[in-house]
Amino acid sequence: MTVSPDLDRRFREAAATLGLVDVGFDIVDSPIGELLVAASDRGLASISFDPDPDEALERLARIAGPRVLRSPRSVDHARRELDEYFGGRRRAFDLALDLRSLPPFTVSVLEQLARVPYGETTTYGQLASRVGHPRAARAVGTVMNRNRIPIVLPCHRVVGSTGDLTGYAGGLDRKRTLLELEGAR
């Protein structure tokens, strides 16, 4: 049995409208490739550089609940702000974030990360100092590597102590592109 695209769209919209979706997601085109963007009723829950949803969606289901559904409308606000960012019309995001299930240290690092201004960079050590753990640069690096909301929580703005570009879950080419977009490189 084949379902028409119109019926499929109506089903997804009805599920979202009735609150039957724990996390809605869609694939968003961007200058750095396709992004899997997901949101819950609490806010933006994930941006993944891998548009193959299996692993990201399983992680989201463990965090927010099993009702994960492709629902473009669920990410409209995030899509608009990402489009504005990539178009050079947005320097700060105004999105609620769903950070549930993250340990307190991770949340504090991400909160400080969110304060790194557009077009500027910081180091892992500086970020560690800002959260009161000046010797935790490696732990901060782990938080950056596991950041499930890159771009909005701008881990691309974190560089090595010498200013060199270091690891980035989306790859160094994407990191470089984002920093160039912001005029930081």
Protein backbone atom coordinates (compact mmCIF):
# COMPACT_ATOMS: atom_id res chain seq x y z
CA MET A 1 0.00 0.00 0.00
CA THR A 2 1.36 3.40 -0.98
CA VAL A 3 0.49 6.55 0.89
CA SER A 4 0.18 9.73 -1.14
CA PRO A 5 2.56 12.58 -0.27
CA ASP A 6 -0.46 14.74 0.64
CA LEU A 7 -1.83 12.15 3.08
CA ASP A 8 1.63 11.67 4.58
CA ARG A 9 2.01 15.45 5.06
CA ARG A 10 -1.43 15.73 6.66
CA PHE A 11 -0.68 12.82 9.01
CA ARG A 12 2.59 14.43 10.15
CA GLU A 13 0.96 17.84 10.63
CA ALA A 14 -1.93 16.31 12.59
CA ALA A 15 0.45 14.36 14.85
CA ALA A 16 2.42 17.53 15.60
CA THR A 17 -0.74 19.61 16.15
CA LEU A 18 -2.19 17.03 18.56
CA GLY A 19 1.02 16.88 20.60
CA LEU A 20 1.72 13.29 19.59
CA VAL A 21 5.36 13.99 18.69
CA ASP A 22 8.14 14.01 21.27
CA VAL A 23 10.69 15.27 18.74
CA GLY A 24 10.07 16.54 15.24
CA PHE A 25 12.88 16.74 12.73
CA ASP A 26 13.65 17.67 9.15
CA ILE A 27 16.61 17.89 6.81
CA VAL A 28 17.68 21.49 6.28
CA ASP A 29 19.87 22.58 3.36
CA SER A 30 22.77 24.85 4.25
CA PRO A 31 25.98 26.12 2.67
CA ILE A 32 27.90 23.55 4.74
CA GLY A 33 25.74 20.62 3.65
CA GLU A 34 22.49 19.06 4.76
CA LEU A 35 21.73 19.30 8.46
CA LEU A 36 19.35 17.13 10.44
CA VAL A 37 17.54 19.61 12.70
CA ALA A 38 15.31 18.37 15.53
CA ALA A 39 13.10 20.15 18.05
CA SER A 40 10.93 19.14 20.98
CA ASP A 41 8.27 21.12 22.79
CA ARG A 42 11.11 22.42 25.03
CA GLY A 43 13.15 23.80 22.12
CA LEU A 44 15.85 22.96 19.62
CA ALA A 45 17.20 19.54 20.57
CA SER A 46 19.76 18.70 17.90
CA ILE A 47 21.59 19.75 14.78
CA SER A 48 23.47 16.92 13.15
CA PHE A 49 25.92 17.15 10.26
CA ASP A 50 24.96 13.62 9.27
CA PRO A 51 21.61 13.76 7.49
CA ASP A 52 21.26 9.97 7.93
CA PRO A 53 18.91 10.13 10.90
CA ASP A 54 19.29 6.69 12.45
CA GLU A 55 21.90 7.35 15.14
CA ALA A 56 20.79 10.92 15.88
CA LEU A 57 17.15 9.92 16.10
CA GLU A 58 17.86 6.97 18.39
CA ARG A 59 19.76 9.34 20.72
CA LEU A 60 16.86 11.81 20.64
CA ALA A 61 14.35 9.06 21.40
CA ARG A 62 16.38 8.05 24.48
CA ILE A 63 16.44 11.69 25.63
CA ALA A 64 12.98 13.02 24.78
CA GLY A 65 10.75 10.03 24.14
CA PRO A 66 10.11 7.46 21.44
CA ARG A 67 7.71 9.47 19.30
CA VAL A 68 10.24 10.91 16.83
CA LEU A 69 8.73 11.92 13.52
CA ARG A 70 9.84 13.82 10.46
CA SER A 71 7.80 16.98 10.84
CA PRO A 72 9.12 19.98 8.88
CA ARG A 73 6.83 22.36 10.72
CA SER A 74 8.47 21.41 14.04
CA VAL A 75 11.74 23.01 12.96
CA ASP A 76 10.41 26.02 11.01
CA HIS A 77 11.67 28.55 13.58
CA ALA A 78 15.15 26.98 13.69
CA ARG A 79 15.24 26.68 9.89
CA ARG A 80 14.42 30.39 9.52
CA GLU A 81 17.11 31.45 11.99
CA LEU A 82 19.69 29.14 10.40
CA ASP A 83 18.84 30.58 6.95
CA GLU A 84 19.28 34.10 8.35
CA TYR A 85 22.60 33.14 9.95
CA PHE A 86 23.97 31.60 6.76
CA GLY A 87 22.66 34.59 4.80
CA GLY A 88 24.62 36.98 7.02
CA ARG A 89 21.47 38.53 8.51
CA ARG A 90 21.67 36.95 11.98
CA ARG A 91 24.51 37.15 14.49
CA ALA A 92 22.74 35.62 17.52
CA PHE A 93 20.14 32.90 17.77
CA ASP A 94 16.89 33.41 19.63
CA LEU A 95 15.86 29.79 20.08
CA ALA A 96 14.81 27.88 23.17
CA LEU A 97 17.13 24.91 23.65
CA ASP A 98 16.32 21.44 24.93
CA LEU A 99 19.39 20.48 26.98
CA ARG A 100 17.71 17.83 29.13
CA SER A 101 19.72 14.85 30.28
CA LEU A 102 23.03 16.73 30.10
CA PRO A 103 25.24 16.75 33.20
CA PRO A 104 25.61 20.05 35.08
CA PHE A 105 29.23 20.55 33.96
CA THR A 106 28.21 20.16 30.32
CA VAL A 107 25.34 22.62 30.71
CA SER A 108 27.63 25.18 32.36
CA VAL A 109 30.18 24.83 29.55
CA LEU A 110 27.46 25.19 26.90
CA GLU A 111 26.05 28.25 28.67
CA GLN A 112 29.48 29.90 28.57
CA LEU A 113 29.97 28.78 24.98
CA ALA A 114 26.73 30.54 24.02
CA ARG A 115 28.29 33.79 25.29
CA VAL A 116 31.22 33.68 22.84
CA PRO A 117 30.35 36.53 20.45
CA TYR A 118 29.79 36.17 16.74
CA GLY A 119 33.03 36.69 14.86
CA GLU A 120 35.26 35.94 17.85
CA THR A 121 36.99 32.83 19.10
CA THR A 122 38.03 31.46 22.45
CA THR A 123 40.20 28.54 23.52
CA TYR A 124 39.32 25.36 25.36
CA GLY A 125 41.39 26.59 28.32
CA GLN A 126 39.68 29.98 28.42
CA LEU A 127 36.28 28.30 28.35
CA ALA A 128 37.37 25.95 31.14
CA SER A 129 38.41 28.96 33.23
CA ARG A 130 35.07 30.65 32.63
CA VAL A 131 33.26 27.69 34.17
CA GLY A 132 35.55 27.67 37.18
CA HIS A 133 37.67 24.66 36.16
CA PRO A 134 40.86 26.13 34.65
CA ARG A 135 42.53 22.72 34.33
CA ALA A 136 39.60 21.12 32.50
CA ALA A 137 40.48 22.08 28.92
CA ARG A 138 40.30 18.44 27.79
CA ALA A 139 36.91 17.99 29.44
CA VAL A 140 35.72 21.14 27.66
CA GLY A 141 37.00 19.61 24.41
CA THR A 142 34.90 16.53 25.08
CA VAL A 143 31.83 18.72 25.66
CA MET A 144 32.52 20.50 22.35
CA ASN A 145 32.88 17.18 20.54
CA ARG A 146 29.56 15.96 21.93
CA ASN A 147 27.69 19.26 21.50
CA ARG A 148 24.39 18.16 20.02
CA ILE A 149 23.42 21.69 18.91
CA PRO A 150 26.42 22.96 16.93
CA ILE A 151 26.23 26.28 15.11
CA VAL A 152 23.60 27.59 17.55
CA LEU A 153 25.86 26.61 20.45
CA PRO A 154 28.95 27.76 18.54
CA CYS A 155 31.62 25.16 19.26
CA HIS A 156 33.20 26.19 15.95
CA ARG A 157 34.37 29.34 17.80
CA VAL A 158 36.61 27.29 20.10
CA VAL A 159 40.19 26.92 18.90
CA GLY A 160 43.42 25.50 20.27
CA SER A 161 45.62 27.45 22.68
CA THR A 162 47.81 28.61 19.77
CA GLY A 163 44.80 29.77 17.77
CA ASP A 164 44.98 26.76 15.45
CA LEU A 165 41.81 25.07 14.30
CA THR A 166 41.43 21.82 16.16
CA GLY A 167 38.88 19.01 16.01
CA TYR A 168 35.31 19.65 15.03
CA ALA A 169 32.58 17.01 14.84
CA GLY A 170 31.48 18.44 11.48
CA GLY A 171 35.03 18.43 10.12
CA LEU A 172 37.62 21.19 9.97
CA ASP A 173 36.38 22.39 6.57
CA ARG A 174 32.99 23.20 8.08
CA LYS A 175 34.61 24.86 11.08
CA ARG A 176 36.75 27.01 8.80
CA THR A 177 33.72 27.92 6.66
CA LEU A 178 31.68 28.97 9.71
CA LEU A 179 34.52 31.10 11.08
CA GLU A 180 35.02 32.71 7.67
CA LEU A 181 31.29 33.42 7.43
CA GLU A 182 31.54 35.23 10.76
CA GLY A 183 34.73 37.07 9.78
CA ALA A 184 36.76 35.36 12.51
CA ARG A 185 39.26 33.90 10.02
